[in-house]
XYZ file of N, CA and C in Angstrom:
357
model
N -0.245 2.662 24.231
C -0.044 1.362 23.623
C -1.470 0.871 23.156
N -2.961 0.098 22.793
C -2.812 -0.406 23.392
C -2.708 -1.393 23.624
N -3.432 -2.531 24.360
C -2.781 -3.317 25.390
C -3.725 -4.600 24.834
N -2.420 -5.954 24.811
C -3.867 -6.576 24.195
C -3.443 -8.159 24.632
N -4.159 -7.956 25.676
C -4.043 -9.144 26.648
C -4.363 -10.313 26.443
N -5.063 -10.943 25.694
C -5.277 -11.682 25.190
C -4.765 -13.066 24.229
N -4.903 -13.638 24.225
C -4.235 -15.040 23.042
C -4.700 -15.731 21.856
N -4.572 -16.780 21.630
C -5.802 -17.645 20.262
C -4.252 -17.977 19.860
N -4.598 -19.331 20.433
C -3.583 -20.466 19.620
C -4.295 -21.199 18.164
N -4.531 -21.576 17.030
C -4.716 -21.806 15.997
C -3.309 -22.438 15.452
N -3.850 -23.944 15.107
C -3.676 -24.894 15.028
C -3.141 -25.278 13.358
N -2.174 -25.447 12.592
C -2.610 -25.561 11.341
C -1.028 -26.475 11.048
N -1.795 -26.639 9.266
C -1.120 -28.190 9.020
C 0.395 -28.120 8.342
N 0.779 -27.902 7.985
C 2.755 -27.286 7.615
C 1.836 -27.031 5.684
N 0.845 -27.308 5.281
C 0.312 -26.802 4.302
C 0.425 -24.928 4.943
N -1.121 -24.938 5.211
C -1.217 -23.771 5.071
C -0.818 -22.731 6.686
N 0.340 -23.580 7.121
C 0.964 -22.766 7.815
C 1.932 -21.863 7.143
N 2.898 -23.138 6.212
C 3.740 -22.585 4.937
C 3.290 -21.846 4.201
N 1.776 -21.595 3.456
C 0.763 -20.693 2.754
C 0.615 -18.995 4.093
N 0.365 -19.729 5.094
C 0.511 -18.345 5.690
C 1.701 -17.303 5.742
N 2.373 -17.985 6.263
C 4.524 -17.608 6.278
C 4.727 -16.261 5.178
N 4.421 -17.267 4.035
C 4.572 -16.950 3.248
C 3.377 -15.448 2.407
N 2.657 -15.735 2.630
C 1.489 -13.707 3.116
C 1.481 -13.578 3.651
N 2.805 -13.075 4.791
C 3.330 -12.344 5.338
C 4.187 -12.314 5.212
N 5.038 -12.419 4.628
C 6.789 -12.648 4.172
C 6.471 -11.507 2.998
N 4.869 -12.019 2.191
C 5.327 -10.878 0.866
C 4.425 -9.505 1.203
N 4.211 -9.784 2.642
C 3.835 -7.583 2.843
C 4.608 -6.939 3.881
N 6.114 -8.045 4.735
C 6.831 -7.978 5.137
C 5.567 -6.632 6.494
N 4.968 -7.766 6.908
C 3.965 -7.341 8.098
C 4.538 -8.313 8.592
N 4.153 -7.745 10.158
C 4.526 -9.456 11.413
C 2.804 -9.672 11.153
N 3.663 -10.522 11.618
C 2.399 -12.127 11.460
C 1.404 -11.933 12.076
N 1.704 -11.381 13.744
C 0.280 -10.864 13.608
C -0.194 -9.735 13.271
N -0.015 -8.971 13.399
C -0.643 -7.117 11.963
C -0.738 -8.143 11.246
N -0.309 -9.079 10.511
C -1.511 -9.765 9.341
C -2.644 -10.338 9.343
N -2.430 -11.257 10.699
C -3.617 -11.781 11.276
C -5.021 -11.045 11.730
N -4.189 -9.780 12.792
C -5.895 -8.978 12.893
C -5.489 -8.446 11.912
N -5.593 -7.599 10.704
C -6.441 -7.063 9.375
C -6.712 -8.101 8.636
N -6.495 -9.519 8.776
C -8.090 -10.177 8.805
C -8.373 -10.243 9.657
N -9.125 -10.319 11.042
C -9.774 -10.581 11.846
C -10.655 -9.500 10.581
N -9.640 -7.751 11.326
C -10.712 -6.632 10.926
C -11.291 -6.576 10.170
N -11.568 -7.518 8.073
C -12.080 -7.897 8.194
C -11.107 -6.625 5.971
N -10.080 -6.330 6.620
C -8.919 -6.682 5.137
C -8.300 -7.280 4.852
N -7.156 -7.420 3.824
C -6.856 -8.518 2.967
C -5.854 -7.522 2.744
N -4.465 -7.712 3.726
C -2.999 -7.330 2.816
C -3.099 -7.597 1.779
N -1.916 -6.540 0.958
C -1.539 -6.905 0.089
C -0.644 -7.063 -0.030
N 0.016 -7.189 -1.428
C 1.713 -8.156 -0.978
C 2.511 -6.053 -0.980
N 3.287 -6.195 -0.613
C 4.707 -5.164 -0.667
C 4.674 -4.641 -1.646
N 5.311 -3.340 -2.475
C 5.405 -3.151 -3.467
C 6.154 -3.506 -3.934
N 7.430 -4.227 -4.913
C 8.302 -4.862 -4.916
C 9.901 -2.837 -5.540
N 10.893 -4.186 -4.468
C 12.016 -2.982 -4.755
C 11.613 -2.838 -6.998
N 11.610 -2.769 -7.386
C 11.308 -2.435 -8.582
C 10.502 -1.146 -8.514
N 8.710 -1.773 -7.620
C 8.258 -0.984 -8.367
C 8.627 0.715 -7.593
N 9.032 0.030 -5.798
C 9.479 1.652 -5.753
C 10.420 2.067 -5.847
N 11.697 2.060 -6.731
C 12.277 2.833 -7.570
C 12.002 2.862 -8.700
N 10.782 2.326 -8.571
C 9.717 3.091 -10.455
C 8.999 5.010 -9.585
N 8.905 4.341 -8.431
C 8.048 5.972 -7.884
C 9.150 6.792 -7.182
N 10.037 6.600 -6.978
C 11.323 7.489 -6.644
C 11.322 8.501 -7.963
N 11.986 7.069 -8.721
C 12.444 7.867 -10.101
C 11.431 9.352 -10.852
N 9.765 8.689 -10.377
C 8.613 9.814 -10.647
C 8.508 10.657 -10.303
N 9.443 10.828 -8.524
C 9.290 12.240 -7.276
C 10.049 12.847 -7.622
N 11.077 12.163 -8.209
C 12.557 13.365 -8.502
C 12.339 13.945 -9.923
N 11.733 12.963 -11.398
C 11.100 13.775 -12.255
C 11.073 15.255 -12.264
N 9.018 14.515 -11.059
C 8.531 16.275 -10.435
C 9.631 16.764 -10.216
N 9.998 17.161 -8.899
C 11.364 17.275 -9.074
C 11.871 18.793 -9.949
N 12.577 17.600 -10.365
C 13.689 18.320 -11.804
C 12.284 19.240 -13.216
N 11.252 18.708 -12.206
C 10.252 19.450 -13.712
C 10.044 21.482 -12.546
N 9.697 21.291 -11.418
C 9.787 22.047 -11.140
C 11.356 22.945 -11.638
N 11.928 22.627 -10.175
C 12.945 23.971 -10.291
C 13.556 24.558 -12.745
N 12.938 23.187 -12.508
C 12.837 24.032 -14.643
C 12.103 24.609 -14.637
N 11.262 24.810 -14.342
C 9.905 25.409 -14.283
C 9.911 26.952 -13.148
N 10.230 27.128 -12.027
C 11.241 28.419 -11.298
C 12.707 28.880 -12.437
N 12.893 27.562 -13.343
C 13.933 29.015 -13.655
C 14.025 29.594 -15.124
N 12.400 28.812 -15.674
C 12.036 29.276 -16.779
C 11.406 30.828 -16.112
N 10.549 30.250 -15.114
C 9.667 31.432 -14.731
C 10.410 32.965 -15.029
N 11.383 32.666 -14.657
C 12.339 34.003 -14.153
C 12.752 34.719 -15.188
N 12.960 34.156 -16.387
C 13.011 33.955 -16.842
C 11.401 34.121 -18.377
N 10.191 34.693 -18.287
C 9.467 34.203 -18.671
C 8.902 33.603 -20.037
N 9.465 32.612 -19.874
C 9.384 31.658 -21.127
C 8.779 30.535 -20.777
N 7.796 30.600 -19.911
C 6.552 29.276 -20.002
C 5.058 30.055 -19.162
N 4.873 29.153 -19.733
C 3.432 29.447 -18.894
C 2.979 28.692 -17.704
N 3.321 29.525 -16.640
C 3.472 29.517 -15.349
C 2.213 28.734 -14.643
N 0.987 28.478 -15.504
C -0.489 28.100 -14.329
C -0.455 26.911 -15.009
N -0.133 26.815 -16.787
C -0.025 25.956 -17.189
C 0.453 24.857 -16.221
N 2.104 25.092 -16.285
C 3.187 23.956 -15.636
C 2.297 23.475 -14.281
N 2.579 24.783 -13.329
C 2.051 24.060 -12.342
C 1.063 23.515 -12.466
N -0.552 23.864 -12.931
C -1.585 22.473 -13.057
C -0.996 21.084 -13.362
N -0.073 20.878 -14.399
C -0.098 20.013 -15.311
C 1.457 19.102 -13.725
N 1.896 20.023 -12.730
C 2.655 19.645 -12.383
C 2.074 18.840 -10.389
N 0.684 19.346 -10.320
C 0.281 19.387 -9.356
C 0.213 17.530 -9.548
N -0.334 17.967 -11.005
C -1.540 16.612 -11.432
C -1.011 16.037 -11.167
N 0.643 15.664 -11.650
C 1.552 14.413 -11.567
C 1.663 13.906 -10.014
N 2.327 15.085 -9.650
C 1.699 14.586 -7.740
C 0.490 13.623 -7.512
N -0.331 14.163 -7.900
C -1.720 13.451 -7.239
C -1.298 11.517 -7.732
N -0.872 11.731 -9.799
C -1.263 10.187 -9.669
C 0.221 8.870 -9.154
N 1.526 10.428 -8.434
C 2.584 9.803 -7.575
C 1.361 8.892 -6.330
N 0.866 9.810 -5.890
C -0.149 9.689 -4.930
C -0.875 8.109 -4.674
N -1.543 8.576 -5.805
C -2.232 7.659 -5.948
C -1.767 5.707 -5.994
N -0.993 5.630 -7.322
C -0.322 5.003 -7.345
C -0.330 4.278 -6.885
N 1.429 5.122 -5.264
C 1.388 4.414 -4.163
C 0.437 3.809 -3.236
N -1.063 4.477 -3.248
C -2.786 4.372 -2.858
C -2.419 2.730 -2.794
N -2.824 2.728 -4.763
C -2.904 1.234 -5.136
C -2.134 0.262 -5.341
N -1.284 0.771 -4.568
C 0.179 -0.431 -4.516
C -0.437 -1.339 -3.156
N -0.425 -0.352 -1.491
C -0.697 -0.803 -0.299
C -1.837 -1.142 -0.377
N -3.070 -0.555 -0.434
C -4.520 -0.531 0.243
C -4.453 -2.172 0.180
N -4.514 -2.549 1.413
C -5.505 -3.180 1.506
C -7.148 -3.462 0.769
N -7.125 -4.886 0.289
C -8.549 -5.416 0.271
C -9.244 -6.135 1.305
N -10.823 -5.600 1.234
C -11.750 -5.726 2.086
C -12.750 -6.327 1.705
N -12.228 -7.714 2.832
C -12.404 -9.134 2.780
C -14.112 -9.237 1.855
N -15.119 -8.364 2.501
C -16.958 -8.319 2.246
C -16.121 -8.073 0.160
N -15.240 -7.164 -0.461
C -14.829 -7.074 -1.912
C -14.924 -8.358 -2.987
N -14.104 -9.504 -2.626
C -13.908 -10.204 -2.716
C -14.804 -11.692 -2.637
N -15.321 -11.594 -1.414
C -15.886 -12.544 -0.311
C -16.896 -12.653 -0.005
N -17.881 -13.238 -1.295
C -19.698 -13.130 -0.482
C -19.790 -14.066 0.434
N -19.848 -13.459 1.878
C -21.232 -14.327 2.647
C -21.922 -14.901 2.915
N -21.992 -15.697 3.603
C -23.540 -16.105 3.541
C -23.932 -15.391 4.563
N -25.794 -15.081 3.707
C -26.325 -14.125 4.765
C -26.716 -15.178 6.481
N -26.954 -14.280 7.482
C -27.964 -14.803 8.921
C -28.641 -16.262 8.249
N -28.987 -17.385 8.584
C -29.850 -18.073 8.147
C -29.252 -19.240 7.697
N -28.209 -18.755 6.395
C -28.247 -19.840 5.039
C -26.592 -20.879 5.399
């Protein structure tokens, strides 16, 4: 584990502190982790809602059920297996992309134009 030997104290007014704590709570990260990410140049996103996690879980269940149906249909010879496999893999990729989009932090430079040196 990485040693962190340095401490930084930052004074905030009540509004700034409340805003920081709201962002930390939305991200489901610790305050320290949230601030470290900001220092590293990324802005953490809010954690996905319970509804979004439930929807993703359901999509995964659907994908697994489809796979079970396909295995049964394949044993009976009544489905185009290659087409089914292609669609199943594509569904899994889409689910993974959704999760990445939900949790991927935003880089500061993508939304915040820093002044160039000397400006």
